[in-house]
Short mmCIF file of C-alpha atoms in Angstrom, two decimals:
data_model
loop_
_atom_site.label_atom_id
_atom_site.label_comp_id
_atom_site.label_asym_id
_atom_site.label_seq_id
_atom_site.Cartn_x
_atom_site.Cartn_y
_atom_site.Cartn_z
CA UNK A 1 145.78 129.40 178.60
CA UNK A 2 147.63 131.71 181.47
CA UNK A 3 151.31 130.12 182.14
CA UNK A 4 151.63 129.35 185.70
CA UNK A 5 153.97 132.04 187.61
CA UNK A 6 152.63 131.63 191.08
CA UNK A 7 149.55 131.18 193.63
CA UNK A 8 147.62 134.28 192.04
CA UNK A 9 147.83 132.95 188.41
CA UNK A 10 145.20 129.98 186.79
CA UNK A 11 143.63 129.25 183.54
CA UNK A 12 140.23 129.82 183.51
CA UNK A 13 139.18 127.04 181.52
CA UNK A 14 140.43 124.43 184.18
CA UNK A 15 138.64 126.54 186.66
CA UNK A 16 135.63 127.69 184.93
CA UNK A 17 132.54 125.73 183.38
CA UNK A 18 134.96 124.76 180.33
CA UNK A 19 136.33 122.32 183.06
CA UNK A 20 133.82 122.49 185.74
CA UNK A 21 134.71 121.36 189.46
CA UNK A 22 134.55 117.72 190.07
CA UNK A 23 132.18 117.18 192.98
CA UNK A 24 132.84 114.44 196.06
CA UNK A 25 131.50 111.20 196.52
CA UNK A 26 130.84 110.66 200.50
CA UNK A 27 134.21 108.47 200.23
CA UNK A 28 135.93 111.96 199.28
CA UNK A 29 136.65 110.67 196.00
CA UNK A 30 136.10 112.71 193.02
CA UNK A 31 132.52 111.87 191.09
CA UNK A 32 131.66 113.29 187.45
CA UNK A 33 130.35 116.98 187.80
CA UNK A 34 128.43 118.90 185.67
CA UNK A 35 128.41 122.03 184.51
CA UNK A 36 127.15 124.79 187.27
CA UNK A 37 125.80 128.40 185.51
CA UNK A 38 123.87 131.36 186.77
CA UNK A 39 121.75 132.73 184.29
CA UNK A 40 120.91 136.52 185.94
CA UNK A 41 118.23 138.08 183.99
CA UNK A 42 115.44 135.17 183.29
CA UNK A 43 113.42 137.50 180.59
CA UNK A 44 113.01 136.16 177.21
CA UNK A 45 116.51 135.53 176.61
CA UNK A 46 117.90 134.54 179.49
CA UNK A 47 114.88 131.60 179.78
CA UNK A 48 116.02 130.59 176.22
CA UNK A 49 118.93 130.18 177.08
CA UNK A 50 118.31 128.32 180.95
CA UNK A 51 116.57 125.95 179.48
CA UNK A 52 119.14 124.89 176.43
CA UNK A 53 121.94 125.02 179.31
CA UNK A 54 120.01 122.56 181.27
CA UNK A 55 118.87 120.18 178.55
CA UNK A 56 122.18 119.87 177.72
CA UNK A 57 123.17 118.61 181.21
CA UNK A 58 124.04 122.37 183.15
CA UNK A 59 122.55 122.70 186.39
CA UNK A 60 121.51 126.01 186.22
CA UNK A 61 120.43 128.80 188.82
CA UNK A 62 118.05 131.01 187.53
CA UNK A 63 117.89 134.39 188.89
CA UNK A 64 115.88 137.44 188.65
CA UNK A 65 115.41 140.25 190.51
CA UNK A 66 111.70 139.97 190.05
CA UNK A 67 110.20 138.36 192.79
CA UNK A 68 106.60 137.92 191.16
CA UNK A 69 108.71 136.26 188.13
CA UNK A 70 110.14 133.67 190.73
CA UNK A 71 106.92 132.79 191.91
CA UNK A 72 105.39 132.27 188.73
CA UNK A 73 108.39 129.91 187.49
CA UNK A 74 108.64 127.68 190.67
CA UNK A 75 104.80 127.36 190.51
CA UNK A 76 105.30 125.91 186.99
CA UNK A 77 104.09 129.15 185.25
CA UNK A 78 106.20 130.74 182.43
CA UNK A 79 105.76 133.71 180.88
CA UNK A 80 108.06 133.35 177.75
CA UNK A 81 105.62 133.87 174.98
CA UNK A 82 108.23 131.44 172.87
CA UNK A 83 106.59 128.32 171.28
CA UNK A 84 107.88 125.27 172.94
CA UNK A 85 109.07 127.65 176.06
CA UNK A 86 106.79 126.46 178.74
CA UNK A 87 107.12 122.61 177.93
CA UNK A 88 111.14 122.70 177.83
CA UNK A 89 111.52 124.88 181.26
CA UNK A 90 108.97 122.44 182.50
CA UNK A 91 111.00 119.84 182.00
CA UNK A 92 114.32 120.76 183.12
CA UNK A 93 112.70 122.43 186.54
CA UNK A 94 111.11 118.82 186.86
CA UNK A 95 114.56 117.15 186.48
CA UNK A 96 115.78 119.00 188.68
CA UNK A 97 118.81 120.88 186.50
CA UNK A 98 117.03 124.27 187.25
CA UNK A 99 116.80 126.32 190.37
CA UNK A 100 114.89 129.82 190.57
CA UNK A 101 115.80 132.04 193.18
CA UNK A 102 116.65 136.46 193.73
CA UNK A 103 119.29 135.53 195.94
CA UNK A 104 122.38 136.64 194.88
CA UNK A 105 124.07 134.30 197.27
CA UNK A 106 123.89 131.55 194.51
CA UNK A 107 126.31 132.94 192.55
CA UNK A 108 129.21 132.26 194.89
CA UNK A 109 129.16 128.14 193.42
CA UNK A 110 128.94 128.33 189.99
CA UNK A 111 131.07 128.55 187.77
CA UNK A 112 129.95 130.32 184.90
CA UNK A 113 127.58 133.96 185.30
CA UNK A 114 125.79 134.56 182.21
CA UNK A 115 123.99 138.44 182.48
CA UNK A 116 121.19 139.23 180.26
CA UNK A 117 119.43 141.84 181.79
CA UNK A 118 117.30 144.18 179.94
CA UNK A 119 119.89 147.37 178.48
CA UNK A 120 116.83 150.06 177.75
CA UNK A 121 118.00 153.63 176.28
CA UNK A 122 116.95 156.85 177.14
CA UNK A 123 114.80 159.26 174.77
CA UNK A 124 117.93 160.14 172.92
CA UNK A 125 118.98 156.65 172.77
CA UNK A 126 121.19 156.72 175.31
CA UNK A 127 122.11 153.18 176.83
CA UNK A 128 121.05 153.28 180.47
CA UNK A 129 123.33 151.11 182.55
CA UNK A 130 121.25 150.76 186.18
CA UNK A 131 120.21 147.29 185.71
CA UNK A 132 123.55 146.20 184.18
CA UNK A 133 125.37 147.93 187.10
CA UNK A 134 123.22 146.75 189.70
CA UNK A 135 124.33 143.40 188.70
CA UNK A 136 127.39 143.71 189.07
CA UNK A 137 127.90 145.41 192.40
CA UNK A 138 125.84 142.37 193.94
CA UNK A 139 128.23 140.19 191.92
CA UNK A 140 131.56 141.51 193.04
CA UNK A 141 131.42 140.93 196.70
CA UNK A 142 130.30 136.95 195.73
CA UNK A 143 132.90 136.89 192.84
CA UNK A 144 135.05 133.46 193.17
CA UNK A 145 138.75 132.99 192.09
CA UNK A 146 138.26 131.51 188.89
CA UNK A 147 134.47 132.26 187.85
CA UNK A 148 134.05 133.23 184.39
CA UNK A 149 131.33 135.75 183.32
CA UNK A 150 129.81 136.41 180.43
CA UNK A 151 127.83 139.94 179.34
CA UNK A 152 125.11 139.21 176.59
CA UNK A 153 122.97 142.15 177.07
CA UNK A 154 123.19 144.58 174.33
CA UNK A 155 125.38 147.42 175.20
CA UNK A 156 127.25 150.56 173.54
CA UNK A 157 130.71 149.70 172.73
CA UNK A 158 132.98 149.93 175.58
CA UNK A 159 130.71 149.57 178.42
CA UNK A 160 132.06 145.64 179.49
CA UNK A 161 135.61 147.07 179.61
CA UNK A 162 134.55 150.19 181.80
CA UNK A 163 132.01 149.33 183.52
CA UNK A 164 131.65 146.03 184.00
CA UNK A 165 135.23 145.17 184.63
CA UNK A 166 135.92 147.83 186.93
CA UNK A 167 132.59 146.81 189.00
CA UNK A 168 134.24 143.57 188.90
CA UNK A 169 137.09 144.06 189.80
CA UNK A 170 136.21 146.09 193.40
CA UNK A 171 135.99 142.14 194.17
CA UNK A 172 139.69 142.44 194.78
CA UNK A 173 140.46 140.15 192.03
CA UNK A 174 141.84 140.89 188.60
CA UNK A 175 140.26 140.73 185.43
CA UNK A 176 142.47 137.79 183.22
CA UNK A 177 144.35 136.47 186.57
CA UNK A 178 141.55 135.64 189.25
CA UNK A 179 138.28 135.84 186.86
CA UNK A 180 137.86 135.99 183.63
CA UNK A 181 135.03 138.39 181.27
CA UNK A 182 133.97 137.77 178.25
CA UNK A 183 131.27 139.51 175.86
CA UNK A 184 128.90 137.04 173.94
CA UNK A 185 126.14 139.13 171.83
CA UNK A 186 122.51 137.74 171.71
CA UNK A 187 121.47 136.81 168.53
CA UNK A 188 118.08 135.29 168.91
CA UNK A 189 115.20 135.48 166.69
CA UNK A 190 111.64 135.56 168.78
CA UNK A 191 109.14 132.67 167.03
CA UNK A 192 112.67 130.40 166.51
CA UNK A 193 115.16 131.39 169.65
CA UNK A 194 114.82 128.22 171.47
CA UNK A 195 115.93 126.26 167.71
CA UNK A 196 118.04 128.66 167.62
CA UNK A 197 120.22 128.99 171.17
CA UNK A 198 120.49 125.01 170.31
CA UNK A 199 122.40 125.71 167.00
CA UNK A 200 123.43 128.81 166.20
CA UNK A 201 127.05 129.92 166.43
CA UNK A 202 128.21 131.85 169.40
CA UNK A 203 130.57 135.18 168.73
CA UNK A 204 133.10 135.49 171.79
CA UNK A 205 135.17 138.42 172.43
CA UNK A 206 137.22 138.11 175.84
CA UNK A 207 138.71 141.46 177.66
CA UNK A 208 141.76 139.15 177.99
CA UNK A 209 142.92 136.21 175.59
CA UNK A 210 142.82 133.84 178.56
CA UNK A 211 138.75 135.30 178.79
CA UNK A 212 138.41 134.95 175.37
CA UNK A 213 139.40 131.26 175.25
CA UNK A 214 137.61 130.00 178.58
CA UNK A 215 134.42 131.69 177.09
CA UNK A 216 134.59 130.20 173.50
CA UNK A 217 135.82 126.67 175.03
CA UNK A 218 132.64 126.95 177.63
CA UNK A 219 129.88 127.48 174.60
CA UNK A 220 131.78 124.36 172.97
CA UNK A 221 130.96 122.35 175.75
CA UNK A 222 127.79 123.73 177.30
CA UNK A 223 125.88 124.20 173.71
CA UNK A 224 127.60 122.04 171.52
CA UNK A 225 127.88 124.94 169.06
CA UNK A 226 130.60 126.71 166.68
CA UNK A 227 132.20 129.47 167.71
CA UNK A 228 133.49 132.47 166.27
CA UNK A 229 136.11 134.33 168.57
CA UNK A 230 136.76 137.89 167.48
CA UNK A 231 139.85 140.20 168.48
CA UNK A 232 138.60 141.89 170.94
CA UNK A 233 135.26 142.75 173.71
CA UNK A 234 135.04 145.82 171.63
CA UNK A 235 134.14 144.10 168.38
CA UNK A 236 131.91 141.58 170.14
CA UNK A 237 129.85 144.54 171.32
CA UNK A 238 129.56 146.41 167.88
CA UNK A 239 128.75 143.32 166.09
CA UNK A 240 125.23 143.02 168.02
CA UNK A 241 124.69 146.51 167.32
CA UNK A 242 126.09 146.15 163.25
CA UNK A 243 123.49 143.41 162.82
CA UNK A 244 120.24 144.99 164.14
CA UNK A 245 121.68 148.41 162.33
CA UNK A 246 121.69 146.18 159.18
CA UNK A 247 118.33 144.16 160.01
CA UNK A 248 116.33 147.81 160.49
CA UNK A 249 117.92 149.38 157.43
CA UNK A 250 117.20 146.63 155.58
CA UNK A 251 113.34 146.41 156.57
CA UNK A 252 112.88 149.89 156.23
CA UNK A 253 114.67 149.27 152.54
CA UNK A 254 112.01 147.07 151.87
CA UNK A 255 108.82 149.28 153.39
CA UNK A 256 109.86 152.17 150.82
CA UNK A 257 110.43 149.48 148.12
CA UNK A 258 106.30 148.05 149.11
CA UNK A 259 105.31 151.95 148.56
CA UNK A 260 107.13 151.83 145.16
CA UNK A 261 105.79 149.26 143.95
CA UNK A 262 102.03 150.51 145.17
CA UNK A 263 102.18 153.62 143.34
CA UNK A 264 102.64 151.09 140.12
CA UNK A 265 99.87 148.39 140.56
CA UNK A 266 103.05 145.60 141.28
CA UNK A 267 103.05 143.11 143.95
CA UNK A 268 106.42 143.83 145.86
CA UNK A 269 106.51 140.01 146.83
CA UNK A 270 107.01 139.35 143.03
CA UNK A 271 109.87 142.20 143.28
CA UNK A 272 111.57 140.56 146.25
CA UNK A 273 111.63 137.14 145.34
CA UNK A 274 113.27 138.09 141.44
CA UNK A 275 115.33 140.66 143.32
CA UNK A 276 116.73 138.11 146.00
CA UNK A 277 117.95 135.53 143.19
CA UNK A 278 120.86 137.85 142.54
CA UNK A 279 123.63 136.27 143.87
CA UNK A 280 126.45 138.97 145.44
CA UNK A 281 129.01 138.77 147.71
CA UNK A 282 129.19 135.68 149.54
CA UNK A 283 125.21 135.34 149.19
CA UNK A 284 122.35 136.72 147.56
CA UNK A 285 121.15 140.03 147.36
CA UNK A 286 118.14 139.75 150.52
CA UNK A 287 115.93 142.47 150.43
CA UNK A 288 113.52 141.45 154.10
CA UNK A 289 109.62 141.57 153.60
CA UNK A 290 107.67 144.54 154.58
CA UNK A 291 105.47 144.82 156.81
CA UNK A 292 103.18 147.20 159.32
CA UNK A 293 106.66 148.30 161.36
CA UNK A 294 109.11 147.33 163.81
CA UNK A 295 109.01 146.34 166.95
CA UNK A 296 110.35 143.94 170.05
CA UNK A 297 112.85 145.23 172.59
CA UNK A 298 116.00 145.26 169.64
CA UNK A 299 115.34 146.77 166.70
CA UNK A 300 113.42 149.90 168.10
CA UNK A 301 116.34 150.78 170.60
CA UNK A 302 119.36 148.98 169.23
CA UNK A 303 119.85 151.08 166.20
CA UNK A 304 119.28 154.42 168.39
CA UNK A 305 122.11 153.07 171.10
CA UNK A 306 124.45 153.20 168.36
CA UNK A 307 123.35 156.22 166.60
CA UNK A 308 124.18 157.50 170.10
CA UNK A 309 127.38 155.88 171.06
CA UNK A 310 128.25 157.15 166.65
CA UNK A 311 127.12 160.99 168.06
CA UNK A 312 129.70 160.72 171.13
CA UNK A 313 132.57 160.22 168.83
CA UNK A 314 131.42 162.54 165.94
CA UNK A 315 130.21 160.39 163.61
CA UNK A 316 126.82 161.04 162.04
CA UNK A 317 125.03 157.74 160.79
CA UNK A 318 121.91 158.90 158.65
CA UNK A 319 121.09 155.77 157.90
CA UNK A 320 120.14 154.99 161.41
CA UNK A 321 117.90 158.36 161.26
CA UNK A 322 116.32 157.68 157.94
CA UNK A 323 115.43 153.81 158.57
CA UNK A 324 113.88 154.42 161.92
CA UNK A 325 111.64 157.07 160.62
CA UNK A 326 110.86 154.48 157.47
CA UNK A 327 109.70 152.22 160.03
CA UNK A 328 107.85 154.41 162.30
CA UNK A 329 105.73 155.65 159.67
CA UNK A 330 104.24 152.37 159.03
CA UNK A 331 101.31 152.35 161.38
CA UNK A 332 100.36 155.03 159.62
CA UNK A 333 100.83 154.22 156.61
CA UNK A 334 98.87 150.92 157.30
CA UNK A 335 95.81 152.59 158.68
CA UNK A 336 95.60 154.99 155.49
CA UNK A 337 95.76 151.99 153.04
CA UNK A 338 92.89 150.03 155.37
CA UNK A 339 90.84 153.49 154.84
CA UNK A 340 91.21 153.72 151.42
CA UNK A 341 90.55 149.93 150.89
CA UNK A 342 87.33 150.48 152.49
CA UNK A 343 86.31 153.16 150.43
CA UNK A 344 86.89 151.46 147.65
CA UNK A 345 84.23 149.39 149.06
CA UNK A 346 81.85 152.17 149.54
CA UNK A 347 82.56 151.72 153.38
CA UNK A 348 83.67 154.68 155.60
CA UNK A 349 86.16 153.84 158.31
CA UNK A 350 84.38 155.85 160.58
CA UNK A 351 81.77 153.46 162.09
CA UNK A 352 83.24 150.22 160.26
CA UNK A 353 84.28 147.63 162.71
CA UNK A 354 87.74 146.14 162.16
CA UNK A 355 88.82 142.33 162.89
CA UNK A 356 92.82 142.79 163.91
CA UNK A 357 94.41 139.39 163.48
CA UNK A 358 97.71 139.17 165.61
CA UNK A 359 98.67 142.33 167.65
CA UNK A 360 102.25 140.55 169.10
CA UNK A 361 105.41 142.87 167.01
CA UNK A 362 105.92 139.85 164.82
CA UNK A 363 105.02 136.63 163.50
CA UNK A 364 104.66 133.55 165.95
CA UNK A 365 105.28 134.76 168.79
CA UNK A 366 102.93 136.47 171.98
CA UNK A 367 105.45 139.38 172.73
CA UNK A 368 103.85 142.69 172.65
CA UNK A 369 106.97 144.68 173.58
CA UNK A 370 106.95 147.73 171.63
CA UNK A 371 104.28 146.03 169.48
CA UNK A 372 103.23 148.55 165.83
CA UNK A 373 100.25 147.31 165.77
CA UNK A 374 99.65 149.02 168.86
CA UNK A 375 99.82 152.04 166.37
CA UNK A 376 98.03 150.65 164.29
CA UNK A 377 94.48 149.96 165.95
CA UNK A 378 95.09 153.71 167.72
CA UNK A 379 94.76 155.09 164.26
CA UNK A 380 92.44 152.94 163.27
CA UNK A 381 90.33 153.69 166.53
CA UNK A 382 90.77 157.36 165.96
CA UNK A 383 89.33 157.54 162.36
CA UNK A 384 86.18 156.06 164.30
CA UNK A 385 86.55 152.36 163.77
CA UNK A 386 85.31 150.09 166.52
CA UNK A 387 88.65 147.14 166.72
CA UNK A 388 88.29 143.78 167.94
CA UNK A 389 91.74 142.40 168.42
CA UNK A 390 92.28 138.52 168.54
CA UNK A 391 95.86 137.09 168.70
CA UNK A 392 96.12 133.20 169.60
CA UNK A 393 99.79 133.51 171.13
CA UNK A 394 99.40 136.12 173.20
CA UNK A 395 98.37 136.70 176.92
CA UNK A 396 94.96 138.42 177.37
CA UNK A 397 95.66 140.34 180.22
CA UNK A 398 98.99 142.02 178.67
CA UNK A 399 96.78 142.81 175.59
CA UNK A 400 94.33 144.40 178.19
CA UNK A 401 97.22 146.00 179.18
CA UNK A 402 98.48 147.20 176.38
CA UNK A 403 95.71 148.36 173.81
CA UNK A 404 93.11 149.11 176.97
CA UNK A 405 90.62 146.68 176.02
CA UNK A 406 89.91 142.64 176.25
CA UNK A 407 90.92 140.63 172.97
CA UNK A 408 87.96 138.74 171.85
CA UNK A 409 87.73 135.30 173.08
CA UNK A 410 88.27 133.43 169.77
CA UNK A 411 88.27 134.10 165.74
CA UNK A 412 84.92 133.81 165.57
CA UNK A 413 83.99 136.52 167.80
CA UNK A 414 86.43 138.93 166.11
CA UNK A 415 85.62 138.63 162.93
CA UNK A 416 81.77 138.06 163.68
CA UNK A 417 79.94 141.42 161.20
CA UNK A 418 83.66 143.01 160.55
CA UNK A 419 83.62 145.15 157.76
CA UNK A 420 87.48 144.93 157.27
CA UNK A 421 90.16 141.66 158.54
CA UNK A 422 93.68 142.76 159.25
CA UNK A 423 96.12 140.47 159.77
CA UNK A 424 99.05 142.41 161.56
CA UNK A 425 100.96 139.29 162.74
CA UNK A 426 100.30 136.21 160.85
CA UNK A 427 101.33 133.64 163.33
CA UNK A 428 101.06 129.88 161.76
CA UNK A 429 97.08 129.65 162.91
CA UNK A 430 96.44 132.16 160.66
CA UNK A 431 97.11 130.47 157.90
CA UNK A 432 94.45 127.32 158.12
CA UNK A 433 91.27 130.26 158.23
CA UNK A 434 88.34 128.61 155.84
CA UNK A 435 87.98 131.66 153.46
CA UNK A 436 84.57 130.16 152.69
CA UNK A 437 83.75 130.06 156.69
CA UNK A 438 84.92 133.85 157.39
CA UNK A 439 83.23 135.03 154.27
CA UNK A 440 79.68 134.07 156.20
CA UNK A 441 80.80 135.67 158.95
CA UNK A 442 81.82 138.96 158.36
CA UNK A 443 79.84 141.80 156.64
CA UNK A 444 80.02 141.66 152.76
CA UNK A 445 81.86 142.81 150.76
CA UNK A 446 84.84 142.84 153.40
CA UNK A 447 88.13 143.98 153.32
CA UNK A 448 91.13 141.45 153.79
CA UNK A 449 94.56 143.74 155.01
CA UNK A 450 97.66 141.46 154.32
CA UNK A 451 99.75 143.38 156.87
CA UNK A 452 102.56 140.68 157.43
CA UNK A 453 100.47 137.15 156.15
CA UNK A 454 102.62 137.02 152.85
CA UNK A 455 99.91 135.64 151.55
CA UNK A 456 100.50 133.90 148.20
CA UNK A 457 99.29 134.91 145.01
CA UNK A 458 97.04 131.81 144.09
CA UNK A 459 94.92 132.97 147.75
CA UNK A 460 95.15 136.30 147.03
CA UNK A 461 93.27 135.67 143.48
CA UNK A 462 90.62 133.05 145.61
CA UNK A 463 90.24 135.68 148.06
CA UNK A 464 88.97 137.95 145.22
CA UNK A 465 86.85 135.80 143.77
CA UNK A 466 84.88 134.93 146.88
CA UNK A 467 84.16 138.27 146.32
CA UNK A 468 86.71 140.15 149.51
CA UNK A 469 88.31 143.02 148.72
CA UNK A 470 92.05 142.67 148.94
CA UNK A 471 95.39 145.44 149.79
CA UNK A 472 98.45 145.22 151.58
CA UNK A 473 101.84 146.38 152.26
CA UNK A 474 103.30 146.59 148.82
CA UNK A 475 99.89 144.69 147.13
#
């Protein structure tokens, strides 16, 4: 809390959304306010998080530079491919706790700016700071004494402290005496980020003390959630960038362990599972599952941005290096085991026609961003294969967009005479297929691809015996 020593010093919790502006009854006397935040950036995060703001009470502005994105949200259309996404916006827009607009004009009454815009990198993973910047010039000129904002787009450490506070601060007003910043990194999981914005704790990191405290007391009373307030902007910033390091390492850990235990007949699920009951540290060893690659906007940059931001200092991390080539490979690598699994059948993938179950870059969810199975059915398509793609979650026209052809309308048209059935996302749907209803559909004997289904052993052995043939990642 800032000690007051005249007109030009406050503490931003009384002024910010930690203790948000009482509003006037027509009598002139003060009424019970709630919370007012600007949420610029309404992508995938920044709708997550709009609409757990506003359930909790926030009335939240909603802005994007994307006109066409504006449209589609006041007309009721969202194009989070989150489950649940569409029906909790919906009903915070009907309430009325949710305004869309571009117009950077709303910014001058809240009092709370949250910025997740998209942070891409360059080829040579280099962050790339237009959006970020852009931002922030429109802010400064509509900063108010006492508005607290808060950066939770990924960036390279350092970048709030020079970039954004400096941008700021052409406002005339000093960071830690007339506004407050604060760094807050995204931790969201796609399938489980609106669960997870609800619950899980917030990391703070304010360029000032006085920052620091406003920002951790706002989560507190805007989310309901813990916080965990860290010494300084700079380690706020690294620890997004430590965890996706450690996520990707750890995957690509586990894609070299599935090719291990290949070359020796085992089942790398059994592997994991014994491996994981290990306790160490304050945990258990956790070795992730493998699958056909990364993807999503994080993992495939993140990891690069810091290799880069590592490089600028002269510190070499091979680990970044080694696991992003790991992962990479995996398309690949997938399409050569589907191959060989239908040779086994006396098949040739030339000329076989492959079902691809799930094309989004994970399970249960629609996003295609950066999507390896995109990989995937090019390899597939280039060893001759006719694909049919179906994925439940996702929108048609960005799979159009993406892999240059129309997903089939439903299962049954996918998998209709398919020689070979790769699931590459298995999304929850997935799992309730009759094995005795696809096995009359598709052309005997047929392969079944566990790309990312985790199928269990007990299906694996019915699968068998209905007469399928069966390989995976790691199976």
């Amino acid at each position: 809390m800032f000690v007051s020593q005249g007109k030009d010093t406050l503490d931003l919790r009384d002024t910010a959304l930690g203790r948000p502006r009482p509003e006037r009854s027509g009598s002139g006397d003060a009424v019970a306010s709630t919370p007012r935040v600007a949420v610029v950036g309404f992508g995938y995060i920044g709708s997550c998080l709009g609409a757990a703001l506003a359930e909790r009470g926030a009335r939240v502005v909603a802005l994007d530079s994307d006109a066409s994105l504006i449209d589609d949200l006041r007309a009721g259309r969202c194009r989070t491919p989150e489950p649940g996404m569409a029906e909790a916006l919906g009903a915070v827009a009907r309430a009325g706790r949710v305004r869309f607009t571009t117009d950077y004009d709303a910014l001058s009454d809240v009092d709370v700016v949250v910025i997740t815009v998209g942070t891409p990198v360059a080829a040579d993973g280099t962050l790339l700071t237009g959006q970020l910047a852009a931002v922030c010039r429109e802010l400064a000129p509509r900063l108010r004494r006492g508005q607290l904002v808060i950066l939770r787009s990924t960036v390279a450490p350092g970048v709030t402290r020079t970039l954004v506070v400096p941008l700021l601060q052409e406002s005339g007003l000093v960071e830690g005496e007339g506004f407050g910043v604060a760094y807050c990194p995204e931790r969201l999981a796609e399938g489980d980020a609106l669960a997870q914005v609800r619950e899980l704790p917030v990391v703070v990191g304010g360029c000032s003390a006085e920052s620091g405290a406003a920002a951790a007391d706002f989560w507190r009373r805007a989310l309901g959630v813990e916080v965990q307030t860290v010494a300084s902007v700079d380690v706020a910033e690294i620890v997004k960038l430590a965890t996706n390091w450690w996520i990707d390492a750890n995957i690509a850990i586990a894609n070299e362990l599935a090719r291990f235990c290949s070359a020796y007949g085992v089942d790398v699920l059994d592997v994991v599972a014994a491996a994981n009951s290990l306790p160490k540290g304050s945990g258990n060893v956790n070795v992730l599952l493998p699958s056909v690659g990364v993807g999503g906007a994080c993992l495939t940059k993140d990891p690069w941005m810091t290799w880069q931001a590592a490089q600028r200092r002269g510190v070499q991390l091979r680990t970044i290096e080694t696991a992003r080539r790991v992962n990479d490979d995996m398309p690949g690598f997938a399409c050569r085991l589907i191959g060989d699994g239908l040779a086994k059948l006396g098949k040739d993938l030339d000329g076989a026609r492959v079902a691809v179950l799930g094309v989004a870059f994970k399970n249960d969810t629609g996003d295609l961003r950066r999507t390896p199975v995109q990989g995937v059915v090019d390899g597939l398509r280039a060893g001759g294969a006719e694909v049919r793609l179906f994925d439940p979650m996702a929108d048609a026209s960005a799979i159009r967009e993406v892999f240059r052809c129309w997903p089939a309308a439903g299962l049954a048209e996918a998998v209709d005479g398919a020689d070979a059935v790769a699931v590459l996302a298995g999304h929850r749907d997935f799992h309730a297929i009759d094995l005795d209803w696809l096995r009359d559909a598709v052309a005997m004997p047929c392969l079944m691809f566990d790309g990312r289904m985790y199928w269990p052993a007990d299906t694996v052995r019915r699968i068998r015996r209905l007469g399928f043939g069966f390989c995976g990642i790691g199976r």
